[in-house]
Amino acid sequence: YNRRPPLVEYEPPLVEGFKARFGQDPRSLDELDAHWLAYRSTVLTEFMRAVRKGMNEVASEQGRSKPFEVSAIVMGSKKENDYYAMDLETWIKEGLVDTIMPYSNSHGHTMGDDWVSAGDAAYFVGITNNTLCKLAINVMPRQLSAEEYRRRAHSLYQAGVQNLFFWDANQ
C-alpha cells in the first residue's frame, strides 16, 4: 500500500456479494453506508490475511527465524481508513501488519498536508499502543525547514509516536 486509495470500490464481485448477503445493490446506497463500508473492509482484510500467510510461508521455506514484515501506508484519520476499507484495528489485532504509516496529504483527504497538532496522531497511537505493530507517522509537506521538521517531530514524540516516515524526501 504505497499509493493512494481507492483499493476496492464497486468491483462486480463486491457488488454481487453484497447483493447476495444484504439484498441491496450498493450502488443505490449512500457511499458512506455503514453496511457497505464494513462489507468492503472484509474483502481487504481477507487480502491482508492472505498476504500475511504468504509472507510467513515464504519465510519458513527460506528457513528465516522471523517472518517478512508487512507495512501499509494508510490514510490520516479513522474516518478515511474506514471509507477506504482499511480496517486497521483488525489488521493490528490479528498481526496482519507490522507497521502502519498514516499518510496525511493534500490530495483531497481530510487531514490536510501536515500533522500540525500531535493530537491528530492520537487515534493511531491508541490503536498501536501495547501491540506488536509499529506506528510511523508521515511527516509532510516535503519542503520544511530543519527547525520545522524538528518541531513537528518533537510534538509527535511527545504524543507517543516512536517512528517517523518520510515520503519522497529528496532534499
mmCIF file of C-alpha atoms in Angstrom:
data_model
loop_
_atom_site.group_PDB
_atom_site.id
_atom_site.type_symbol
_atom_site.label_atom_id
_atom_site.label_comp_id
_atom_site.label_asym_id
_atom_site.label_seq_id
_atom_site.Cartn_x
_atom_site.Cartn_y
_atom_site.Cartn_z
ATOM 1 C CA TYR A 1 0.000 0.000 0.000
ATOM 2 C CA ASN A 2 2.352 2.666 -1.156
ATOM 3 C CA ARG A 3 -0.093 4.580 -3.311
ATOM 4 C CA ARG A 4 -3.344 6.350 -2.660
ATOM 5 C CA PRO A 5 -6.692 4.598 -2.484
ATOM 6 C CA PRO A 6 -9.203 3.622 -3.582
ATOM 7 C CA LEU A 7 -8.136 -0.007 -3.322
ATOM 8 C CA VAL A 8 -11.623 -1.503 -3.585
ATOM 9 C CA GLU A 9 -14.776 0.196 -4.747
ATOM 10 C CA TYR A 10 -17.638 -1.241 -6.781
ATOM 11 C CA GLU A 11 -15.958 -4.180 -8.497
ATOM 12 C CA PRO A 12 -18.504 -6.752 -9.739
ATOM 13 C CA PRO A 13 -17.581 -9.479 -7.169
ATOM 14 C CA LEU A 14 -18.068 -7.000 -4.300
ATOM 15 C CA VAL A 15 -21.366 -5.690 -5.671
ATOM 16 C CA GLU A 16 -22.696 -9.210 -6.286
ATOM 17 C CA GLY A 17 -21.539 -10.457 -2.876
ATOM 18 C CA PHE A 18 -23.196 -7.528 -1.126
ATOM 19 C CA LYS A 19 -26.425 -8.072 -3.069
ATOM 20 C CA ALA A 20 -26.447 -11.760 -2.143
ATOM 21 C CA ARG A 21 -25.857 -11.031 1.527
ATOM 22 C CA PHE A 22 -27.982 -7.925 2.055
ATOM 23 C CA GLY A 23 -30.422 -7.971 -0.872
ATOM 24 C CA GLN A 24 -29.444 -4.454 -1.956
ATOM 25 C CA ASP A 25 -27.337 -3.044 -4.741
ATOM 26 C CA PRO A 26 -24.621 -0.989 -3.002
ATOM 27 C CA ARG A 27 -24.544 1.420 -5.929
ATOM 28 C CA SER A 28 -28.012 2.594 -4.848
ATOM 29 C CA LEU A 29 -26.826 3.355 -1.293
ATOM 30 C CA ASP A 30 -25.081 6.391 0.094
ATOM 31 C CA GLU A 31 -21.338 5.872 -0.390
ATOM 32 C CA LEU A 32 -20.937 6.177 3.403
ATOM 33 C CA ASP A 33 -23.487 3.440 4.186
ATOM 34 C CA ALA A 34 -22.100 1.596 7.231
ATOM 35 C CA HIS A 35 -23.032 -1.887 5.950
ATOM 36 C CA TRP A 36 -21.371 -1.231 2.592
ATOM 37 C CA LEU A 37 -18.190 0.154 4.155
ATOM 38 C CA ALA A 38 -17.963 -2.773 6.589
ATOM 39 C CA TYR A 39 -18.533 -5.286 3.781
ATOM 40 C CA ARG A 40 -15.801 -3.742 1.619
ATOM 41 C CA SER A 41 -13.361 -3.852 4.516
ATOM 42 C CA THR A 42 -13.873 -7.614 4.909
ATOM 43 C CA VAL A 43 -12.543 -8.115 1.386
ATOM 44 C CA LEU A 44 -9.409 -6.072 2.021
ATOM 45 C CA THR A 45 -8.879 -7.758 5.385
ATOM 46 C CA GLU A 46 -9.082 -11.190 3.724
ATOM 47 C CA PHE A 47 -6.430 -9.982 1.286
ATOM 48 C CA MET A 48 -4.258 -8.914 4.218
ATOM 49 C CA ARG A 49 -4.677 -12.353 5.814
ATOM 50 C CA ALA A 50 -3.517 -13.960 2.577
ATOM 51 C CA VAL A 51 -0.526 -11.603 2.396
ATOM 52 C CA ARG A 52 0.492 -12.380 5.988
ATOM 53 C CA LYS A 53 0.074 -16.133 5.428
ATOM 54 C CA GLY A 54 2.114 -15.968 2.233
ATOM 55 C CA MET A 55 4.914 -13.971 3.844
ATOM 56 C CA ASN A 56 5.050 -16.415 6.757
ATOM 57 C CA GLU A 57 5.168 -19.396 4.388
ATOM 58 C CA VAL A 58 7.985 -17.903 2.298
ATOM 59 C CA ALA A 59 9.983 -17.060 5.422
ATOM 60 C CA SER A 60 9.524 -20.623 6.666
ATOM 61 C CA GLU A 61 10.543 -22.098 3.305
ATOM 62 C CA GLN A 62 13.682 -19.967 3.400
ATOM 63 C CA GLY A 63 14.473 -21.011 6.965
ATOM 64 C CA ARG A 64 14.232 -17.466 8.303
ATOM 65 C CA SER A 65 13.943 -17.043 12.046
ATOM 66 C CA LYS A 66 11.483 -14.151 11.618
ATOM 67 C CA PRO A 67 8.745 -13.592 9.058
ATOM 68 C CA PHE A 68 8.950 -10.890 6.442
ATOM 69 C CA GLU A 69 7.450 -7.668 7.739
ATOM 70 C CA VAL A 70 4.328 -6.240 6.178
ATOM 71 C CA SER A 71 3.830 -2.491 6.174
ATOM 72 C CA ALA A 72 0.982 -0.365 4.903
ATOM 73 C CA ILE A 73 0.729 3.307 4.138
ATOM 74 C CA VAL A 74 -2.736 4.167 5.395
ATOM 75 C CA MET A 75 -4.924 7.237 5.486
ATOM 76 C CA GLY A 76 -4.596 10.060 8.002
ATOM 77 C CA SER A 77 -7.781 9.521 10.032
ATOM 78 C CA LYS A 78 -10.048 6.713 11.230
ATOM 79 C CA LYS A 79 -12.864 8.074 9.066
ATOM 80 C CA GLU A 80 -10.740 7.967 5.908
ATOM 81 C CA ASN A 81 -9.426 4.484 6.638
ATOM 82 C CA ASP A 82 -12.974 3.234 7.206
ATOM 83 C CA TYR A 83 -14.113 4.859 3.957
ATOM 84 C CA TYR A 84 -11.298 3.199 2.016
ATOM 85 C CA ALA A 85 -11.971 -0.240 3.563
ATOM 86 C CA MET A 86 -8.829 -0.309 5.714
ATOM 87 C CA ASP A 87 -9.845 -1.983 8.986
ATOM 88 C CA LEU A 88 -6.687 -1.061 10.867
ATOM 89 C CA GLU A 89 -7.907 -2.290 14.236
ATOM 90 C CA THR A 90 -8.448 -5.819 12.866
ATOM 91 C CA TRP A 91 -5.177 -5.780 10.927
ATOM 92 C CA ILE A 92 -3.292 -4.860 14.098
ATOM 93 C CA LYS A 93 -5.221 -7.211 16.410
ATOM 94 C CA GLU A 94 -4.630 -10.174 14.085
ATOM 95 C CA GLY A 95 -0.972 -9.302 13.460
ATOM 96 C CA LEU A 96 -1.520 -8.768 9.741
ATOM 97 C CA VAL A 97 0.681 -5.658 9.608
ATOM 98 C CA ASP A 98 3.963 -4.928 11.333
ATOM 99 C CA THR A 99 3.996 -1.198 10.613
ATOM 100 C CA ILE A 100 1.324 1.308 9.673
ATOM 101 C CA MET A 101 2.296 4.651 8.226
ATOM 102 C CA PRO A 102 -0.559 7.173 8.314
ATOM 103 C CA TYR A 103 -0.174 9.453 5.347
ATOM 104 C CA SER A 104 -1.604 12.905 5.658
ATOM 105 C CA ASN A 105 -1.630 14.764 2.366
ATOM 106 C CA SER A 106 -3.326 17.452 0.367
ATOM 107 C CA HIS A 107 -4.859 15.240 -2.301
ATOM 108 C CA GLY A 108 -8.451 15.752 -1.256
ATOM 109 C CA HIS A 109 -8.201 13.950 2.048
ATOM 110 C CA THR A 110 -9.466 15.414 5.293
ATOM 111 C CA MET A 111 -6.260 15.801 7.263
ATOM 112 C CA GLY A 112 -4.627 18.497 5.143
ATOM 113 C CA ASP A 113 -0.968 18.081 4.266
ATOM 114 C CA ASP A 114 0.723 18.014 7.635
ATOM 115 C CA TRP A 115 0.464 16.803 11.206
ATOM 116 C CA VAL A 116 0.257 20.245 12.761
ATOM 117 C CA SER A 117 -1.164 19.008 16.034
ATOM 118 C CA ALA A 118 0.147 15.962 17.852
ATOM 119 C CA GLY A 119 -3.494 15.303 18.740
ATOM 120 C CA ASP A 120 -4.013 14.351 15.106
ATOM 121 C CA ALA A 121 -1.948 11.226 15.800
ATOM 122 C CA ALA A 122 -3.840 10.171 18.951
ATOM 123 C CA TYR A 123 -6.064 7.633 17.183
ATOM 124 C CA PHE A 124 -3.052 5.861 15.693
ATOM 125 C CA VAL A 125 -1.078 5.910 18.934
ATOM 126 C CA GLY A 126 -4.124 4.419 20.645
ATOM 127 C CA ILE A 127 -4.600 1.501 18.257
ATOM 128 C CA THR A 128 -0.902 0.576 18.152
ATOM 129 C CA ASN A 129 -0.045 1.117 21.820
ATOM 130 C CA ASN A 130 0.787 -2.170 23.594
ATOM 131 C CA THR A 131 0.736 -4.132 20.319
ATOM 132 C CA LEU A 132 3.465 -5.537 18.098
ATOM 133 C CA CYS A 133 2.503 -3.123 15.312
ATOM 134 C CA LYS A 134 4.807 -0.147 14.874
ATOM 135 C CA LEU A 135 3.469 3.294 14.054
ATOM 136 C CA ALA A 136 5.476 5.601 11.786
ATOM 137 C CA ILE A 137 3.825 8.961 11.160
ATOM 138 C CA ASN A 138 4.408 10.501 7.752
ATOM 139 C CA VAL A 139 5.926 13.970 8.078
ATOM 140 C CA MET A 140 4.720 16.317 5.356
ATOM 141 C CA PRO A 141 4.911 18.545 3.448
ATOM 142 C CA ARG A 142 8.236 17.716 1.878
ATOM 143 C CA GLN A 143 9.761 21.158 1.945
ATOM 144 C CA LEU A 144 10.024 22.251 5.546
ATOM 145 C CA SER A 145 12.856 23.995 7.299
ATOM 146 C CA ALA A 146 15.044 21.909 9.579
ATOM 147 C CA GLU A 147 13.561 23.747 12.550
ATOM 148 C CA GLU A 148 10.006 22.962 11.445
ATOM 149 C CA TYR A 149 10.846 19.256 10.965
ATOM 150 C CA ARG A 150 12.378 19.267 14.460
ATOM 151 C CA ARG A 151 9.323 20.983 15.956
ATOM 152 C CA ARG A 152 6.892 18.548 14.352
ATOM 153 C CA ALA A 153 8.998 15.523 15.273
ATOM 154 C CA HIS A 154 9.243 16.685 18.882
ATOM 155 C CA SER A 155 5.478 17.223 19.070
ATOM 156 C CA LEU A 156 4.797 13.756 17.663
ATOM 157 C CA TYR A 157 7.304 12.113 20.000
ATOM 158 C CA GLN A 158 5.636 13.887 22.931
ATOM 159 C CA ALA A 159 2.312 12.398 21.775
ATOM 160 C CA GLY A 160 3.703 8.858 21.933
ATOM 161 C CA VAL A 161 4.798 8.384 18.332
ATOM 162 C CA GLN A 162 8.092 6.468 18.235
ATOM 163 C CA ASN A 163 8.846 6.396 14.499
ATOM 164 C CA LEU A 164 8.623 8.872 11.651
ATOM 165 C CA PHE A 165 8.140 8.191 7.961
ATOM 166 C CA PHE A 166 9.339 10.386 5.097
ATOM 167 C CA TRP A 167 7.981 10.007 1.563
ATOM 168 C CA ASP A 168 9.931 11.375 -1.409
ATOM 169 C CA ALA A 169 12.371 13.119 0.917
ATOM 170 C CA ASN A 170 14.809 14.074 -1.814
ATOM 171 C CA GLN A 171 16.173 17.254 -0.315
#
